[in-house]
mmCIF file of C-alpha atoms in Angstrom:
data_model
loop_
_atom_site.group_PDB
_atom_site.id
_atom_site.type_symbol
_atom_site.label_atom_id
_atom_site.label_comp_id
_atom_site.label_asym_id
_atom_site.label_seq_id
_atom_site.Cartn_x
_atom_site.Cartn_y
_atom_site.Cartn_z
ATOM 1 C CA UNK S 1 39.629 115.474 117.946
ATOM 2 C CA UNK S 2 39.866 116.718 114.230
ATOM 3 C CA UNK S 3 42.933 118.538 114.912
ATOM 4 C CA UNK S 4 44.655 115.658 117.231
ATOM 5 C CA UNK S 5 43.806 113.477 114.080
ATOM 6 C CA UNK S 6 45.487 116.134 111.818
ATOM 7 C CA UNK S 7 48.668 116.624 113.380
ATOM 8 C CA UNK S 8 49.877 113.052 112.543
ATOM 9 C CA UNK S 9 49.098 113.263 108.993
ATOM 10 C CA UNK S 10 50.748 116.720 109.062
ATOM 11 C CA UNK S 11 53.830 114.879 110.542
ATOM 12 C CA UNK S 12 53.524 111.983 108.145
ATOM 13 C CA UNK S 13 53.552 114.592 105.254
ATOM 14 C CA UNK S 14 56.786 116.072 106.897
ATOM 15 C CA UNK S 15 58.603 113.331 107.253
ATOM 16 C CA UNK S 16 57.663 111.906 103.630
ATOM 17 C CA UNK S 17 58.618 115.038 101.797
ATOM 18 C CA UNK S 18 62.169 114.821 104.101
ATOM 19 C CA UNK S 19 62.684 111.393 102.806
ATOM 20 C CA UNK S 20 61.978 112.508 98.984
ATOM 21 C CA UNK S 21 64.279 115.952 99.620
ATOM 22 C CA UNK S 22 66.973 112.893 100.748
ATOM 23 C CA UNK S 23 66.888 110.687 98.201
ATOM 24 C CA UNK S 24 67.134 113.470 95.601
ATOM 25 C CA UNK S 25 69.949 115.232 97.405
ATOM 26 C CA UNK S 26 71.767 111.528 96.990
ATOM 27 C CA UNK S 27 70.915 110.953 93.433
ATOM 28 C CA UNK S 28 72.401 114.706 92.719
ATOM 29 C CA UNK S 29 75.336 113.818 94.910
ATOM 30 C CA UNK S 30 75.973 110.624 92.978
ATOM 31 C CA UNK S 31 75.591 112.577 89.831
ATOM 32 C CA UNK S 32 78.104 114.858 90.952
ATOM 33 C CA UNK S 33 80.463 112.219 91.707
ATOM 34 C CA UNK S 34 80.755 110.967 88.328
ATOM 35 C CA UNK S 35 82.323 114.235 87.572
ATOM 36 C CA UNK S 36 84.614 114.745 90.811
ATOM 37 C CA UNK S 37 86.095 111.159 89.944
ATOM 38 C CA UNK S 38 88.416 112.935 87.457
ATOM 39 C CA UNK S 39 89.873 115.024 90.218
ATOM 40 C CA UNK S 40 90.346 111.847 91.978
ATOM 41 C CA UNK S 41 92.374 110.921 89.158
ATOM 42 C CA UNK S 42 94.171 113.774 89.724
ATOM 43 C CA UNK S 43 94.735 113.213 93.415
ATOM 44 C CA UNK S 44 96.358 109.808 92.535
ATOM 45 C CA UNK S 45 98.648 110.770 89.783
ATOM 46 C CA UNK S 46 100.051 113.719 91.784
ATOM 47 C CA UNK S 47 100.983 111.516 94.548
ATOM 48 C CA UNK S 48 102.480 109.071 92.968
ATOM 49 C CA UNK S 49 105.138 112.193 92.144
ATOM 50 C CA UNK S 50 104.972 113.668 95.213
ATOM 51 C CA UNK S 51 103.369 116.863 93.969
ATOM 52 C CA UNK S 52 99.246 116.699 95.084
ATOM 53 C CA UNK S 53 98.948 119.919 97.103
ATOM 54 C CA UNK S 54 98.501 119.816 101.032
ATOM 55 C CA UNK S 55 100.242 116.027 100.491
ATOM 56 C CA UNK S 56 103.440 117.321 99.112
ATOM 57 C CA UNK S 57 106.118 114.253 99.440
ATOM 58 C CA UNK S 58 109.363 115.684 99.671
ATOM 59 C CA UNK S 59 111.026 111.836 99.484
ATOM 60 C CA UNK S 60 108.704 110.594 96.257
ATOM 61 C CA UNK S 61 109.049 113.779 94.465
ATOM 62 C CA UNK S 62 112.861 114.940 94.373
ATOM 63 C CA UNK S 63 113.624 111.212 94.119
ATOM 64 C CA UNK S 64 111.439 111.350 90.796
ATOM 65 C CA UNK S 65 113.294 114.916 89.818
ATOM 66 C CA UNK S 66 116.899 113.516 90.897
ATOM 67 C CA UNK S 67 115.862 110.391 88.396
ATOM 68 C CA UNK S 68 114.710 112.383 85.551
ATOM 69 C CA UNK S 69 117.404 114.750 85.837
ATOM 70 C CA UNK S 70 120.018 112.583 85.966
ATOM 71 C CA UNK S 71 118.588 110.998 82.773
ATOM 72 C CA UNK S 72 118.620 114.179 81.056
ATOM 73 C CA UNK S 73 121.517 115.045 81.824
ATOM 74 C CA UNK S 74 122.908 111.752 79.993
ATOM 75 C CA UNK S 75 120.481 112.533 76.826
ATOM 76 C CA UNK S 76 121.719 115.896 76.669
ATOM 77 C CA UNK S 77 125.868 114.225 76.729
ATOM 78 C CA UNK S 78 125.117 112.238 74.294
ATOM 79 C CA UNK S 79 123.668 114.802 72.073
ATOM 80 C CA UNK S 80 126.862 116.779 72.368
ATOM 81 C CA UNK S 81 129.074 113.740 71.448
ATOM 82 C CA UNK S 82 127.263 113.100 68.951
ATOM 83 C CA UNK S 83 127.551 116.495 66.795
ATOM 84 C CA UNK S 84 129.824 115.017 64.391
ATOM 85 C CA UNK S 85 127.379 112.592 62.853
ATOM 86 C CA UNK S 86 124.051 113.666 61.574
ATOM 87 C CA UNK S 87 122.242 110.455 61.896
ATOM 88 C CA UNK S 88 122.712 109.992 65.669
ATOM 89 C CA UNK S 89 121.968 113.804 66.517
ATOM 90 C CA UNK S 90 118.408 113.051 64.399
ATOM 91 C CA UNK S 91 118.061 109.944 66.807
ATOM 92 C CA UNK S 92 118.977 111.719 69.737
ATOM 93 C CA UNK S 93 116.445 114.634 69.043
ATOM 94 C CA UNK S 94 113.949 112.494 68.849
ATOM 95 C CA UNK S 95 114.298 111.360 71.713
ATOM 96 C CA UNK S 96 115.193 114.578 73.380
ATOM 97 C CA UNK S 97 112.370 116.592 72.340
ATOM 98 C CA UNK S 98 109.887 114.359 73.815
ATOM 99 C CA UNK S 99 111.678 114.220 77.216
ATOM 100 C CA UNK S 100 111.966 117.875 77.148
ATOM 101 C CA UNK S 101 109.102 118.583 77.060
ATOM 102 C CA UNK S 102 107.913 115.726 79.975
ATOM 103 C CA UNK S 103 110.376 117.780 82.015
ATOM 104 C CA UNK S 104 108.465 120.392 81.543
ATOM 105 C CA UNK S 105 105.358 119.380 82.512
ATOM 106 C CA UNK S 106 107.494 118.220 86.012
ATOM 107 C CA UNK S 107 108.782 121.982 86.717
ATOM 108 C CA UNK S 108 105.225 123.362 85.962
ATOM 109 C CA UNK S 109 103.648 121.328 88.093
ATOM 110 C CA UNK S 110 106.320 121.732 90.992
ATOM 111 C CA UNK S 111 106.680 125.627 90.347
ATOM 112 C CA UNK S 112 102.564 126.189 90.216
ATOM 113 C CA UNK S 113 102.044 123.792 93.040
ATOM 114 C CA UNK S 114 100.548 126.425 95.285
ATOM 115 C CA UNK S 115 98.092 127.670 92.570
ATOM 116 C CA UNK S 116 97.165 124.361 91.891
ATOM 117 C CA UNK S 117 96.164 123.730 95.076
ATOM 118 C CA UNK S 118 94.054 127.046 95.336
ATOM 119 C CA UNK S 119 92.584 126.062 91.837
ATOM 120 C CA UNK S 120 91.461 122.356 93.216
ATOM 121 C CA UNK S 121 90.164 124.258 96.608
ATOM 122 C CA UNK S 122 87.835 126.288 94.583
ATOM 123 C CA UNK S 123 86.953 123.043 92.576
ATOM 124 C CA UNK S 124 86.023 121.562 95.451
ATOM 125 C CA UNK S 125 83.726 124.457 96.798
ATOM 126 C CA UNK S 126 81.995 124.572 93.369
ATOM 127 C CA UNK S 127 81.018 120.434 93.940
ATOM 128 C CA UNK S 128 79.747 121.520 96.913
ATOM 129 C CA UNK S 129 77.107 124.373 95.955
ATOM 130 C CA UNK S 130 73.371 123.252 94.671
ATOM 131 C CA UNK S 131 72.439 122.553 91.009
ATOM 132 C CA UNK S 132 69.159 121.926 89.842
ATOM 133 C CA UNK S 133 68.957 118.543 87.754
ATOM 134 C CA UNK S 134 69.530 120.479 83.938
ATOM 135 C CA UNK S 135 72.861 122.063 85.163
ATOM 136 C CA UNK S 136 73.979 118.503 86.659
ATOM 137 C CA UNK S 137 73.716 117.200 83.448
ATOM 138 C CA UNK S 138 75.413 120.294 81.829
ATOM 139 C CA UNK S 139 78.146 119.183 84.047
ATOM 140 C CA UNK S 140 78.220 115.887 83.356
ATOM 141 C CA UNK S 141 78.437 116.293 79.383
ATOM 142 C CA UNK S 142 81.481 118.560 79.781
ATOM 143 C CA UNK S 143 83.200 115.579 82.606
ATOM 144 C CA UNK S 144 82.266 113.047 80.118
ATOM 145 C CA UNK S 145 84.846 114.844 77.343
ATOM 146 C CA UNK S 146 87.279 115.255 79.543
ATOM 147 C CA UNK S 147 87.188 111.715 80.832
ATOM 148 C CA UNK S 148 87.365 110.116 77.312
ATOM 149 C CA UNK S 149 90.242 112.596 76.688
ATOM 150 C CA UNK S 150 91.863 111.787 79.722
ATOM 151 C CA UNK S 151 91.336 108.135 79.673
ATOM 152 C CA UNK S 152 92.752 107.678 75.502
ATOM 153 C CA UNK S 153 95.734 109.673 76.695
ATOM 154 C CA UNK S 154 96.610 107.348 79.327
ATOM 155 C CA UNK S 155 96.305 104.191 76.965
ATOM 156 C CA UNK S 156 98.266 106.253 74.445
ATOM 157 C CA UNK S 157 100.999 107.579 76.834
ATOM 158 C CA UNK S 158 101.222 104.285 78.423
ATOM 159 C CA UNK S 159 101.241 101.868 74.993
ATOM 160 C CA UNK S 160 104.162 104.725 73.574
ATOM 161 C CA UNK S 161 106.466 104.790 76.521
ATOM 162 C CA UNK S 162 106.475 101.114 76.542
ATOM 163 C CA UNK S 163 106.719 99.741 72.843
ATOM 164 C CA UNK S 164 109.754 102.336 72.588
ATOM 165 C CA UNK S 165 111.228 100.938 75.506
ATOM 166 C CA UNK S 166 110.809 97.445 74.325
ATOM 167 C CA UNK S 167 111.787 97.910 70.830
ATOM 168 C CA UNK S 168 115.239 96.801 71.288
ATOM 169 C CA UNK S 169 114.447 93.863 72.425
ATOM 170 C CA UNK S 170 111.406 92.633 70.132
ATOM 171 C CA UNK S 171 113.733 91.482 67.301
ATOM 172 C CA UNK S 172 116.105 89.706 70.045
ATOM 173 C CA UNK S 173 113.890 88.431 72.538
ATOM 174 C CA UNK S 174 114.648 84.799 71.628
ATOM 175 C CA UNK S 175 118.523 85.327 72.063
ATOM 176 C CA UNK S 176 117.909 87.220 75.469
ATOM 177 C CA UNK S 177 115.837 84.303 76.800
ATOM 178 C CA UNK S 178 118.098 82.116 75.520
ATOM 179 C CA UNK S 179 121.256 83.663 76.937
ATOM 180 C CA UNK S 180 119.557 83.814 80.642
ATOM 181 C CA UNK S 181 118.951 79.993 80.351
ATOM 182 C CA UNK S 182 122.283 79.765 79.076
ATOM 183 C CA UNK S 183 122.111 78.580 76.223
ATOM 184 C CA UNK S 184 122.436 80.920 73.438
ATOM 185 C CA UNK S 185 126.319 82.855 72.286
ATOM 186 C CA UNK S 186 126.840 85.969 73.792
ATOM 187 C CA UNK S 187 127.885 87.558 69.892
ATOM 188 C CA UNK S 188 124.033 86.759 68.605
ATOM 189 C CA UNK S 189 122.832 89.804 70.927
ATOM 190 C CA UNK S 190 122.973 93.339 69.352
ATOM 191 C CA UNK S 191 123.639 95.791 72.366
ATOM 192 C CA UNK S 192 121.455 98.213 71.676
ATOM 193 C CA UNK S 193 119.917 100.377 74.788
ATOM 194 C CA UNK S 194 116.498 101.578 75.356
ATOM 195 C CA UNK S 195 117.232 105.042 75.374
ATOM 196 C CA UNK S 196 120.115 107.198 73.978
ATOM 197 C CA UNK S 197 121.749 108.362 77.187
ATOM 198 C CA UNK S 198 125.393 108.312 77.673
ATOM 199 C CA UNK S 199 126.783 105.474 78.988
ATOM 200 C CA UNK S 200 130.010 105.791 81.281
ATOM 201 C CA UNK S 201 130.817 101.744 81.269
ATOM 202 C CA UNK S 202 130.986 99.996 77.894
ATOM 203 C CA UNK S 203 128.136 97.705 76.963
ATOM 204 C CA UNK S 204 129.370 94.713 75.244
ATOM 205 C CA UNK S 205 128.741 91.522 76.540
ATOM 206 C CA UNK S 206 125.098 90.418 78.155
ATOM 207 C CA UNK S 207 125.506 91.013 81.487
ATOM 208 C CA UNK S 208 126.167 94.662 81.321
ATOM 209 C CA UNK S 209 123.602 94.922 78.426
ATOM 210 C CA UNK S 210 120.848 93.490 80.568
ATOM 211 C CA UNK S 211 121.812 95.412 83.544
ATOM 212 C CA UNK S 212 122.139 98.827 82.283
ATOM 213 C CA UNK S 213 118.562 98.233 80.304
ATOM 214 C CA UNK S 214 117.008 97.356 83.836
ATOM 215 C CA UNK S 215 118.408 100.382 85.157
ATOM 216 C CA UNK S 216 116.332 102.379 82.673
ATOM 217 C CA UNK S 217 113.300 100.568 82.943
ATOM 218 C CA UNK S 218 112.037 102.937 85.846
ATOM 219 C CA UNK S 219 112.544 105.844 83.266
ATOM 220 C CA UNK S 220 108.880 104.392 81.503
ATOM 221 C CA UNK S 221 106.784 104.948 84.729
ATOM 222 C CA UNK S 222 108.619 108.225 85.084
ATOM 223 C CA UNK S 223 107.664 109.832 81.679
ATOM 224 C CA UNK S 224 104.163 107.917 81.958
ATOM 225 C CA UNK S 225 103.384 109.252 85.534
ATOM 226 C CA UNK S 226 104.790 112.822 84.986
ATOM 227 C CA UNK S 227 103.287 113.408 81.461
ATOM 228 C CA UNK S 228 100.061 112.139 82.749
ATOM 229 C CA UNK S 229 99.650 114.195 85.491
ATOM 230 C CA UNK S 230 100.399 117.110 84.218
ATOM 231 C CA UNK S 231 97.912 115.940 81.047
ATOM 232 C CA UNK S 232 95.037 115.047 83.467
ATOM 233 C CA UNK S 233 95.588 118.042 85.988
ATOM 234 C CA UNK S 234 94.945 120.657 82.859
ATOM 235 C CA UNK S 235 92.526 119.210 81.031
ATOM 236 C CA UNK S 236 90.390 118.666 83.832
ATOM 237 C CA UNK S 237 90.814 121.964 85.601
ATOM 238 C CA UNK S 238 90.103 123.811 82.054
ATOM 239 C CA UNK S 239 86.627 121.536 81.586
ATOM 240 C CA UNK S 240 85.726 122.466 85.046
ATOM 241 C CA UNK S 241 85.791 126.315 83.944
ATOM 242 C CA UNK S 242 84.358 125.867 80.859
ATOM 243 C CA UNK S 243 81.417 123.548 82.806
ATOM 244 C CA UNK S 244 80.991 126.042 85.252
ATOM 245 C CA UNK S 245 80.539 128.896 82.548
ATOM 246 C CA UNK S 246 78.269 127.049 80.592
ATOM 247 C CA UNK S 247 76.168 126.665 84.059
ATOM 248 C CA UNK S 248 76.515 130.244 84.446
ATOM 249 C CA UNK S 249 75.104 130.997 80.884
ATOM 250 C CA UNK S 250 71.813 129.496 81.906
ATOM 251 C CA UNK S 251 71.945 131.204 84.992
ATOM 252 C CA UNK S 252 72.001 134.634 83.472
ATOM 253 C CA UNK S 253 70.016 134.162 80.685
ATOM 254 C CA UNK S 254 67.066 133.048 83.405
ATOM 255 C CA UNK S 255 67.286 136.429 85.098
ATOM 256 C CA UNK S 256 63.582 137.571 84.798
ATOM 257 C CA UNK S 257 63.273 141.681 85.742
ATOM 258 C CA UNK S 258 61.743 141.942 89.103
ATOM 259 C CA UNK S 259 62.401 142.853 92.655
ATOM 260 C CA UNK S 260 65.173 140.389 93.112
ATOM 261 C CA UNK S 261 67.004 140.302 89.573
ATOM 262 C CA UNK S 262 69.429 142.786 90.841
ATOM 263 C CA UNK S 263 70.669 140.141 93.481
ATOM 264 C CA UNK S 264 70.576 137.450 90.957
ATOM 265 C CA UNK S 265 72.917 139.581 88.834
ATOM 266 C CA UNK S 266 75.332 140.613 91.445
ATOM 267 C CA UNK S 267 75.608 136.428 92.603
ATOM 268 C CA UNK S 268 75.959 135.866 88.596
ATOM 269 C CA UNK S 269 78.757 138.443 88.174
ATOM 270 C CA UNK S 270 80.451 137.455 91.445
ATOM 271 C CA UNK S 271 81.005 133.922 89.981
ATOM 272 C CA UNK S 272 81.885 135.159 86.631
ATOM 273 C CA UNK S 273 84.672 137.174 88.168
ATOM 274 C CA UNK S 274 85.663 133.957 90.041
ATOM 275 C CA UNK S 275 85.990 131.807 86.811
ATOM 276 C CA UNK S 276 87.734 134.665 85.255
ATOM 277 C CA UNK S 277 90.918 134.108 87.941
ATOM 278 C CA UNK S 278 90.563 130.878 87.770
ATOM 279 C CA UNK S 279 90.959 131.039 84.428
ATOM 280 C CA UNK S 280 93.931 133.260 84.459
ATOM 281 C CA UNK S 281 95.498 130.971 86.682
ATOM 282 C CA UNK S 282 95.153 127.985 84.996
ATOM 283 C CA UNK S 283 97.046 130.237 82.012
ATOM 284 C CA UNK S 284 99.930 131.262 84.507
ATOM 285 C CA UNK S 285 100.763 127.603 85.292
ATOM 286 C CA UNK S 286 100.400 126.114 82.336
ATOM 287 C CA UNK S 287 101.525 128.564 79.713
ATOM 288 C CA UNK S 288 105.477 127.412 79.772
ATOM 289 C CA UNK S 289 104.258 123.792 79.625
ATOM 290 C CA UNK S 290 102.178 124.443 76.519
ATOM 291 C CA UNK S 291 104.851 126.576 74.882
ATOM 292 C CA UNK S 292 107.497 123.745 75.404
ATOM 293 C CA UNK S 293 104.757 120.988 74.565
ATOM 294 C CA UNK S 294 103.886 122.613 71.241
ATOM 295 C CA UNK S 295 107.038 123.459 70.005
ATOM 296 C CA UNK S 296 108.097 120.168 70.877
ATOM 297 C CA UNK S 297 105.272 118.041 69.075
ATOM 298 C CA UNK S 298 105.990 120.414 65.788
ATOM 299 C CA UNK S 299 109.568 119.397 65.805
ATOM 300 C CA UNK S 300 108.540 115.502 66.930
ATOM 301 C CA UNK S 301 106.002 115.191 64.261
ATOM 302 C CA UNK S 302 108.635 116.141 61.752
ATOM 303 C CA UNK S 303 111.627 114.119 63.194
ATOM 304 C CA UNK S 304 108.928 110.901 63.991
ATOM 305 C CA UNK S 305 107.677 111.399 60.567
ATOM 306 C CA UNK S 306 111.320 111.446 59.042
ATOM 307 C CA UNK S 307 111.863 108.033 61.062
ATOM 308 C CA UNK S 308 108.885 106.222 60.050
ATOM 309 C CA UNK S 309 110.038 107.097 55.911
ATOM 310 C CA UNK S 310 113.603 105.996 56.880
ATOM 311 C CA UNK S 311 112.383 102.622 58.343
ATOM 312 C CA UNK S 312 109.896 102.089 55.325
ATOM 313 C CA UNK S 313 112.851 103.060 52.704
ATOM 314 C CA UNK S 314 115.326 100.528 54.737
ATOM 315 C CA UNK S 315 113.040 97.765 55.452
ATOM 316 C CA UNK S 316 113.484 98.275 59.221
ATOM 317 C CA UNK S 317 109.649 97.237 59.639
ATOM 318 C CA UNK S 318 110.271 95.688 63.400
ATOM 319 C CA UNK S 319 110.860 99.759 64.062
ATOM 320 C CA UNK S 320 107.712 100.886 62.578
ATOM 321 C CA UNK S 321 105.250 100.104 65.600
ATOM 322 C CA UNK S 322 106.748 102.124 68.042
ATOM 323 C CA UNK S 323 106.810 105.008 65.718
ATOM 324 C CA UNK S 324 103.491 104.573 64.346
ATOM 325 C CA UNK S 325 102.183 104.801 67.884
ATOM 326 C CA UNK S 326 104.260 107.443 68.647
ATOM 327 C CA UNK S 327 103.010 109.598 65.867
ATOM 328 C CA UNK S 328 98.946 108.376 66.856
ATOM 329 C CA UNK S 329 100.146 109.903 70.158
ATOM 330 C CA UNK S 330 101.614 112.949 69.102
ATOM 331 C CA UNK S 331 98.724 113.789 67.068
ATOM 332 C CA UNK S 332 96.289 113.050 69.399
ATOM 333 C CA UNK S 333 98.070 114.809 72.411
ATOM 334 C CA UNK S 334 98.261 117.986 70.065
ATOM 335 C CA UNK S 335 94.274 117.625 69.188
ATOM 336 C CA UNK S 336 93.167 117.295 72.841
ATOM 337 C CA UNK S 337 95.400 120.259 73.760
ATOM 338 C CA UNK S 338 93.937 122.414 70.819
ATOM 339 C CA UNK S 339 90.120 121.085 71.293
ATOM 340 C CA UNK S 340 90.656 122.029 75.378
ATOM 341 C CA UNK S 341 91.317 125.386 74.471
ATOM 342 C CA UNK S 342 89.289 125.930 71.821
ATOM 343 C CA UNK S 343 86.398 124.886 74.397
ATOM 344 C CA UNK S 344 87.325 127.366 76.810
ATOM 345 C CA UNK S 345 87.118 130.078 73.628
ATOM 346 C CA UNK S 346 83.693 128.742 72.880
ATOM 347 C CA UNK S 347 82.638 128.983 76.518
ATOM 348 C CA UNK S 348 83.781 132.399 76.802
ATOM 349 C CA UNK S 349 81.963 133.811 73.911
ATOM 350 C CA UNK S 350 78.298 131.990 74.579
ATOM 351 C CA UNK S 351 78.965 133.919 78.326
ATOM 352 C CA UNK S 352 79.682 136.980 76.671
ATOM 353 C CA UNK S 353 75.979 136.487 74.605
ATOM 354 C CA UNK S 354 74.317 135.118 77.538
ATOM 355 C CA UNK S 355 74.437 138.902 79.126
ATOM 356 C CA UNK S 356 73.004 140.236 75.581
ATOM 357 C CA UNK S 357 70.419 137.249 75.662
ATOM 358 C CA UNK S 358 69.023 138.297 79.030
ATOM 359 C CA UNK S 359 66.168 140.702 79.084
ATOM 360 C CA UNK S 360 68.402 143.222 80.338
ATOM 361 C CA UNK S 361 66.312 146.186 79.003
ATOM 362 C CA UNK S 362 63.836 145.512 81.147
ATOM 363 C CA UNK S 363 65.503 145.699 84.221
ATOM 364 C CA UNK S 364 66.188 149.140 86.918
ATOM 365 C CA UNK S 365 68.809 151.481 85.176
ATOM 366 C CA UNK S 366 71.400 150.312 87.954
ATOM 367 C CA UNK S 367 71.198 146.771 87.277
ATOM 368 C CA UNK S 368 71.502 147.423 83.458
ATOM 369 C CA UNK S 369 74.539 149.495 84.005
ATOM 370 C CA UNK S 370 75.984 146.282 85.371
ATOM 371 C CA UNK S 371 75.353 144.178 82.944
ATOM 372 C CA UNK S 372 76.614 146.397 80.036
ATOM 373 C CA UNK S 373 79.742 146.478 82.343
ATOM 374 C CA UNK S 374 79.716 142.539 82.330
ATOM 375 C CA UNK S 375 79.400 142.639 78.753
ATOM 376 C CA UNK S 376 82.994 145.121 77.772
ATOM 377 C CA UNK S 377 84.495 142.246 80.486
ATOM 378 C CA UNK S 378 83.172 139.115 78.985
ATOM 379 C CA UNK S 379 84.480 140.821 75.421
ATOM 380 C CA UNK S 380 87.700 139.699 76.128
ATOM 381 C CA UNK S 381 87.796 136.019 75.421
ATOM 382 C CA UNK S 382 89.660 133.418 77.790
ATOM 383 C CA UNK S 383 91.910 131.341 76.317
ATOM 384 C CA UNK S 384 94.354 128.971 76.794
ATOM 385 C CA UNK S 385 97.993 130.324 75.581
ATOM 386 C CA UNK S 386 101.053 128.558 74.957
ATOM 387 C CA UNK S 387 103.540 131.446 76.365
ATOM 388 C CA UNK S 388 103.034 134.982 74.563
ATOM 389 C CA UNK S 389 102.993 133.486 70.979
ATOM 390 C CA UNK S 390 99.930 131.109 70.330
ATOM 391 C CA UNK S 391 96.491 130.591 71.753
ATOM 392 C CA UNK S 392 95.765 127.207 71.655
ATOM 393 C CA UNK S 393 92.705 126.357 68.982
ATOM 394 C CA UNK S 394 91.509 124.034 66.251
ATOM 395 C CA UNK S 395 93.162 126.731 63.964
ATOM 396 C CA UNK S 396 96.252 126.132 66.082
ATOM 397 C CA UNK S 397 96.187 122.478 65.382
ATOM 398 C CA UNK S 398 95.821 122.776 61.631
ATOM 399 C CA UNK S 399 98.669 125.767 61.223
ATOM 400 C CA UNK S 400 101.291 123.579 63.681
ATOM 401 C CA UNK S 401 100.393 120.229 61.357
ATOM 402 C CA UNK S 402 100.954 122.323 58.269
ATOM 403 C CA UNK S 403 104.663 123.800 59.778
ATOM 404 C CA UNK S 404 105.651 120.408 60.989
ATOM 405 C CA UNK S 405 104.932 118.362 57.603
ATOM 406 C CA UNK S 406 106.585 121.422 55.802
ATOM 407 C CA UNK S 407 109.445 120.906 57.905
ATOM 408 C CA UNK S 408 109.682 117.080 57.332
ATOM 409 C CA UNK S 409 109.174 117.993 53.545
ATOM 410 C CA UNK S 410 112.499 120.375 53.557
ATOM 411 C CA UNK S 411 114.415 118.031 55.803
ATOM 412 C CA UNK S 412 113.474 114.603 53.460
ATOM 413 C CA UNK S 413 114.274 117.074 50.219
ATOM 414 C CA UNK S 414 117.702 117.809 52.271
ATOM 415 C CA UNK S 415 118.949 114.141 52.959
ATOM 416 C CA UNK S 416 117.981 112.692 49.518
ATOM 417 C CA UNK S 417 120.409 115.589 47.878
ATOM 418 C CA UNK S 418 123.009 114.686 50.428
ATOM 419 C CA UNK S 419 122.817 111.110 49.626
#
C-alpha cells in the first residue's frame, strides 16, 4: 500500500520538474532570441541585395550591381571631364569617395559570400548551445551594444542618403510643384541634379530635369542597403565573437582542479581555436573593405569639412543641413568601427588573462602544459585590420581625425592663398 501510494507522488514530482525545466528552457530561448534578432536583420538586408548565403538571388544581386556599376562609371566620367575645374573636382570627389567605399562594401560581401555563410553557420550552432543564466546575461550585454550601433547607423545612413538626394530640391520645391501643376515658369527652376553623374543628354528644361532626377532616385536605396548590409554583418559577427570570448573566459576561470579538469580544459581549447578561426575569417572578408572605408572617411572628413566652411563663408545656408548630417555620419561610422575593433582587442586580452587566473598550478602537469601553450597562442591579440596597414582601435580613431583635420587645414590654407 505504501509503495502504491509513493508511485504517484514520484511521478507527480517528475512531471513538475519537467514542467519547470521546460519553462526555464523557454525563458532562455526568449533571452537568446533578443541576441539572434541582429542576425535576422542581417538576413533581411542581405536578402534585399540578393547576397544572403544559401539564398543567393542572381536577379536581385546582378541588377543591383549593374545599376551601381553604371552609376559609378558615370561618376568617374564626370570626374575626368571636370579635371580642368578645381571646384568641380572637389565636388565630385566628395561624392566619389563616399560611393566608392560603399561599392567596396558590395564587392566584399559578394567575394566573401562563402566565408560569410560559414560564419553564419557557426553562429547558428552557438545559439543552439546550452548557456547558464549568467552567460546569457553576458551575451545580451554585448548584443545590446551591437543593436544600438546598428540601429543608430541605420537612422544616420538613411537620413544622410535621403537628405543629400533632396538637397537640390529643398530650396525650389514651390517652383517644381508649380510646374507640375502647370502654373510655374520653366525658367524659375535651377537644373541642378542630385548626383554628379555625367548626363549624355541636355538637362535644360523641367521635363528632362525631373525624369533624370527620378532615374537617380533608386540610388538612395542602393547606397543605403549596400552599406547597411556590410555594416550590420561586420558589427554582428565581431560582437558575436567578442561575446563568445567573454563567455569562454568565464568558463576558463571557473575550471577547478579535479578529475574532469582536463576534459573541461580540452573543450575550452577547442572553443578557443574555433573563435580564433572565426576572427581570422572575419578579418579576411572585411579587411579590404575596412581599408577603403578608413581611407575614404579620412578624405571625406576633409572634403565635407571644406564644404561646410565654404557654405558658411558664402551664405549657402540651405546646403548646410545635408553636410552637417553627412559629417555626423562619418564621425559616428568611424567611431563605431574603431570601437568594434577595440572590443575585439579587449576581449582577446581578457581571454589571455583568463588562462593565468585559473588554478593551473594545481592541475596535473600534462594539463598545465596545455594551458602554457594556450597562453602563448592567446598572447597574439585578435584584431580587426584595415588591410595590412592599420588596426582598428580607439587610437586609430583619434589619429584618423588628426590626419583629416590636418589635411583640411592645409587644404583651406592653399585655397585662401589662391583666392
